[in-house]
């Protein structure tokens, strides 16, 4: 389960995501000035220790749909300099270190676990400033694994999504997702 505070963030998530996307080779042809990123939805994975926020943002630039995984930590990730994205001030939790998900071993482990065990993304709950759960947030993406792919050695997240090419749930080794406005399953990640 993921607890979501009604917090102020500085800089905001979309600002941090935009700056990171601008530096990615796979996004070089995007014109983010003409088509700034817009939030579509997001989903999260659980950190069993409850320490790290693990969130995957689905954003749009014009007609391009992108997926951006991030982790939020209370302290720097040892050995994570190459994956560091930004610092963010959270009005309740304080200073956060933001990392590109695929560069954070915990993100990769949780993504792999979700696919291999046919699990789902974390349920998300609004919490008050003291951390007391209020209600479930349901206006998020539903992401789920399809079970392991025999012989797969690693998992690859898809940064560019293709909603026009939906996958079937029976396919093994996938993370699939859907959300309001996207009624068929979209491939989010693949075991390779």
CSV table of C-alpha atoms in Angstrom, one decimal:
chain,number,residue,atom,x,y,z
A,1,UNK,CA,0.0,0.0,0.0
A,2,UNK,CA,1.2,3.5,-0.8
A,3,UNK,CA,0.3,6.4,1.5
A,4,UNK,CA,-0.2,9.7,-0.4
A,5,UNK,CA,0.0,13.0,1.5
A,6,UNK,CA,-1.7,16.2,0.4
A,7,UNK,CA,1.7,17.8,0.3
A,8,UNK,CA,3.3,20.7,-1.5
A,9,UNK,CA,6.3,19.7,-3.6
A,10,UNK,CA,9.1,22.0,-4.7
A,11,UNK,CA,9.9,21.6,-7.5
A,12,UNK,CA,6.8,19.8,-8.6
A,13,UNK,CA,6.8,16.3,-10.1
A,14,UNK,CA,5.9,17.3,-13.6
A,15,UNK,CA,8.8,19.9,-13.6
A,16,UNK,CA,11.3,17.2,-12.4
A,17,UNK,CA,9.9,14.7,-15.0
A,18,UNK,CA,10.2,17.2,-17.8
A,19,UNK,CA,13.8,18.1,-17.0
A,20,UNK,CA,14.7,14.4,-16.9
A,21,UNK,CA,12.9,13.5,-20.1
A,22,UNK,CA,14.7,16.3,-22.0
A,23,UNK,CA,18.0,14.6,-21.3
A,24,UNK,CA,17.0,11.1,-22.6
A,25,UNK,CA,18.1,9.8,-26.0
A,26,UNK,CA,14.7,8.1,-26.6
A,27,UNK,CA,13.0,11.5,-26.3
A,28,UNK,CA,15.3,13.6,-28.4
A,29,UNK,CA,12.8,14.2,-31.2
A,30,UNK,CA,10.1,15.4,-28.8
A,31,UNK,CA,9.4,19.2,-28.9
A,32,UNK,CA,8.6,19.7,-25.2
A,33,UNK,CA,8.3,23.5,-25.8
A,34,UNK,CA,5.5,23.1,-28.3
A,35,UNK,CA,4.0,20.1,-26.6
A,36,UNK,CA,4.8,20.3,-22.8
A,37,UNK,CA,4.3,17.1,-20.8
A,38,UNK,CA,0.9,16.7,-19.3
A,39,UNK,CA,0.0,14.2,-16.6
A,40,UNK,CA,-2.2,11.3,-17.7
A,41,UNK,CA,-2.0,9.0,-14.7
A,42,UNK,CA,0.4,7.1,-12.4
A,43,UNK,CA,0.9,3.9,-10.5
A,44,UNK,CA,3.0,2.8,-7.7
A,45,UNK,CA,4.8,-0.3,-6.3
A,46,UNK,CA,5.2,-1.2,-2.6
A,47,UNK,CA,8.5,-0.9,-0.8
A,48,UNK,CA,8.3,-3.7,1.7
A,49,UNK,CA,10.2,-1.5,4.2
A,50,UNK,CA,7.9,1.4,3.7
A,51,UNK,CA,10.8,3.8,3.2
A,52,UNK,CA,11.0,4.5,-0.5
A,53,UNK,CA,8.3,6.0,-2.7
A,54,UNK,CA,8.2,4.0,-6.0
A,55,UNK,CA,6.0,5.8,-8.6
A,56,UNK,CA,5.6,5.4,-12.4
A,57,UNK,CA,4.2,8.5,-14.2
A,58,UNK,CA,2.4,8.2,-17.5
A,59,UNK,CA,2.5,11.5,-19.3
A,60,UNK,CA,1.7,12.8,-22.7
A,61,UNK,CA,3.5,15.2,-25.1
A,62,UNK,CA,1.1,15.9,-27.9
A,63,UNK,CA,0.0,12.4,-29.2
A,64,UNK,CA,3.1,10.7,-27.7
A,65,UNK,CA,2.5,8.7,-24.5
A,66,UNK,CA,5.5,8.3,-22.2
A,67,UNK,CA,6.2,6.4,-19.0
A,68,UNK,CA,8.6,7.7,-16.4
A,69,UNK,CA,9.5,5.7,-13.3
A,70,UNK,CA,10.9,7.6,-10.3
A,71,UNK,CA,11.8,6.7,-6.7
A,72,UNK,CA,11.7,9.1,-3.8
A,73,UNK,CA,14.1,8.6,-0.9
A,74,UNK,CA,14.8,10.3,2.4
A,75,UNK,CA,18.6,10.1,1.9
A,76,UNK,CA,20.9,9.7,-1.1
A,77,UNK,CA,21.1,6.2,-2.7
A,78,UNK,CA,24.5,4.8,-2.2
A,79,UNK,CA,26.1,4.3,-5.6
A,80,UNK,CA,23.2,6.0,-7.3
A,81,UNK,CA,24.8,9.1,-8.7
A,82,UNK,CA,24.2,8.2,-12.3
A,83,UNK,CA,20.4,7.7,-11.6
A,84,UNK,CA,20.0,10.9,-9.5
A,85,UNK,CA,17.4,13.2,-11.0
A,86,UNK,CA,16.8,16.0,-8.5
A,87,UNK,CA,16.1,17.0,-4.9
A,88,UNK,CA,12.6,17.9,-4.0
A,89,UNK,CA,11.2,19.5,-0.9
A,90,UNK,CA,8.1,17.7,0.4
A,91,UNK,CA,6.1,19.9,2.8
A,92,UNK,CA,5.5,17.0,5.2
A,93,UNK,CA,8.4,14.5,4.7
A,94,UNK,CA,11.1,17.1,4.1
A,95,UNK,CA,13.9,16.8,1.6
A,96,UNK,CA,13.6,14.0,-0.9
A,97,UNK,CA,16.2,12.5,-3.3
A,98,UNK,CA,14.6,11.6,-6.6
A,99,UNK,CA,16.1,8.9,-8.8
A,100,UNK,CA,15.3,7.5,-12.3
A,101,UNK,CA,13.5,4.2,-11.5
A,102,UNK,CA,15.6,1.9,-13.7
A,103,UNK,CA,18.7,3.2,-12.0
A,104,UNK,CA,17.4,2.3,-8.5
A,105,UNK,CA,17.9,-1.4,-7.6
A,106,UNK,CA,14.7,-1.3,-5.4
A,107,UNK,CA,12.6,-0.2,-8.3
A,108,UNK,CA,14.0,-2.9,-10.6
A,109,UNK,CA,13.4,-5.5,-7.9
A,110,UNK,CA,9.8,-4.5,-7.3
A,111,UNK,CA,9.1,-4.3,-11.1
A,112,UNK,CA,10.5,-7.8,-11.6
A,113,UNK,CA,8.6,-9.1,-8.5
A,114,UNK,CA,5.3,-7.7,-9.8
A,115,UNK,CA,5.7,-9.4,-13.2
A,116,UNK,CA,7.1,-12.7,-11.9
A,117,UNK,CA,4.4,-13.2,-9.3
A,118,UNK,CA,1.5,-11.8,-11.4
A,119,UNK,CA,1.0,-9.2,-8.7
A,120,UNK,CA,-0.6,-5.8,-9.1
A,121,UNK,CA,0.6,-2.2,-8.5
A,122,UNK,CA,0.1,-0.9,-4.9
A,123,UNK,CA,-3.2,0.4,-3.7
A,124,UNK,CA,-2.9,4.0,-2.9
A,125,UNK,CA,-4.5,5.8,0.1
A,126,UNK,CA,-4.9,9.5,0.9
A,127,UNK,CA,-3.4,10.2,4.4
A,128,UNK,CA,-3.6,13.2,6.7
A,129,UNK,CA,-0.5,15.1,7.9
A,130,UNK,CA,-0.1,12.5,10.7
A,131,UNK,CA,-0.1,9.6,8.3
A,132,UNK,CA,-3.6,8.3,9.1
A,133,UNK,CA,-5.3,6.7,6.1
A,134,UNK,CA,-8.4,8.4,4.9
A,135,UNK,CA,-9.6,6.7,1.7
A,136,UNK,CA,-8.4,4.7,-1.3
A,137,UNK,CA,-7.3,6.7,-4.4
A,138,UNK,CA,-8.9,4.9,-7.4
A,139,UNK,CA,-8.2,7.4,-10.2
A,140,UNK,CA,-4.8,5.8,-10.9
A,141,UNK,CA,-3.6,3.3,-13.5
A,142,UNK,CA,-4.1,-0.4,-12.8
A,143,UNK,CA,-0.9,-2.2,-13.5
A,144,UNK,CA,-0.4,-6.0,-13.2
A,145,UNK,CA,2.1,-8.7,-14.0
A,146,UNK,CA,1.3,-11.7,-16.1
A,147,UNK,CA,3.7,-14.2,-14.5
A,148,UNK,CA,7.3,-15.1,-15.2
A,149,UNK,CA,8.7,-15.7,-18.6
A,150,UNK,CA,10.9,-18.9,-18.4
A,151,UNK,CA,14.5,-18.1,-19.2
A,152,UNK,CA,14.1,-14.3,-18.8
A,153,UNK,CA,17.1,-12.7,-17.2
A,154,UNK,CA,16.1,-9.0,-16.9
A,155,UNK,CA,13.2,-6.6,-17.2
A,156,UNK,CA,12.9,-3.7,-19.5
A,157,UNK,CA,10.5,-0.8,-18.9
A,158,UNK,CA,9.0,0.8,-22.0
A,159,UNK,CA,9.4,4.6,-21.9
A,160,UNK,CA,7.4,5.1,-25.1
A,161,UNK,CA,4.0,3.5,-24.9
A,162,UNK,CA,1.8,2.2,-27.8
A,163,UNK,CA,-1.8,2.1,-26.7
A,164,UNK,CA,-2.8,1.1,-30.3
A,165,UNK,CA,-0.9,-2.2,-29.8
A,166,UNK,CA,-2.6,-3.7,-26.8
A,167,UNK,CA,-1.4,-7.0,-25.3
A,168,UNK,CA,-3.4,-10.0,-24.0
A,169,UNK,CA,-3.2,-10.9,-20.3
A,170,UNK,CA,-2.2,-14.4,-21.3
A,171,UNK,CA,1.2,-13.2,-22.5
A,172,UNK,CA,3.9,-14.2,-20.0
A,173,UNK,CA,6.7,-11.9,-18.8
A,174,UNK,CA,4.8,-8.6,-19.1
A,175,UNK,CA,3.6,-5.7,-16.9
A,176,UNK,CA,0.3,-4.5,-18.4
A,177,UNK,CA,-1.8,-1.5,-17.5
A,178,UNK,CA,-4.9,0.4,-18.2
A,179,UNK,CA,-6.5,3.6,-16.9
A,180,UNK,CA,-9.4,5.9,-17.4
A,181,UNK,CA,-9.6,6.5,-21.1
A,182,UNK,CA,-7.5,3.4,-21.9
A,183,UNK,CA,-9.8,0.4,-21.8
A,184,UNK,CA,-7.4,-2.2,-23.3
A,185,UNK,CA,-4.3,-3.4,-21.7
A,186,UNK,CA,-1.0,-1.6,-22.7
A,187,UNK,CA,2.4,-3.2,-22.4
A,188,UNK,CA,4.4,-1.3,-19.7
A,189,UNK,CA,7.4,-3.5,-19.2
A,190,UNK,CA,8.8,-6.8,-20.6
A,191,UNK,CA,11.0,-9.6,-19.2
A,192,UNK,CA,13.8,-10.2,-21.6
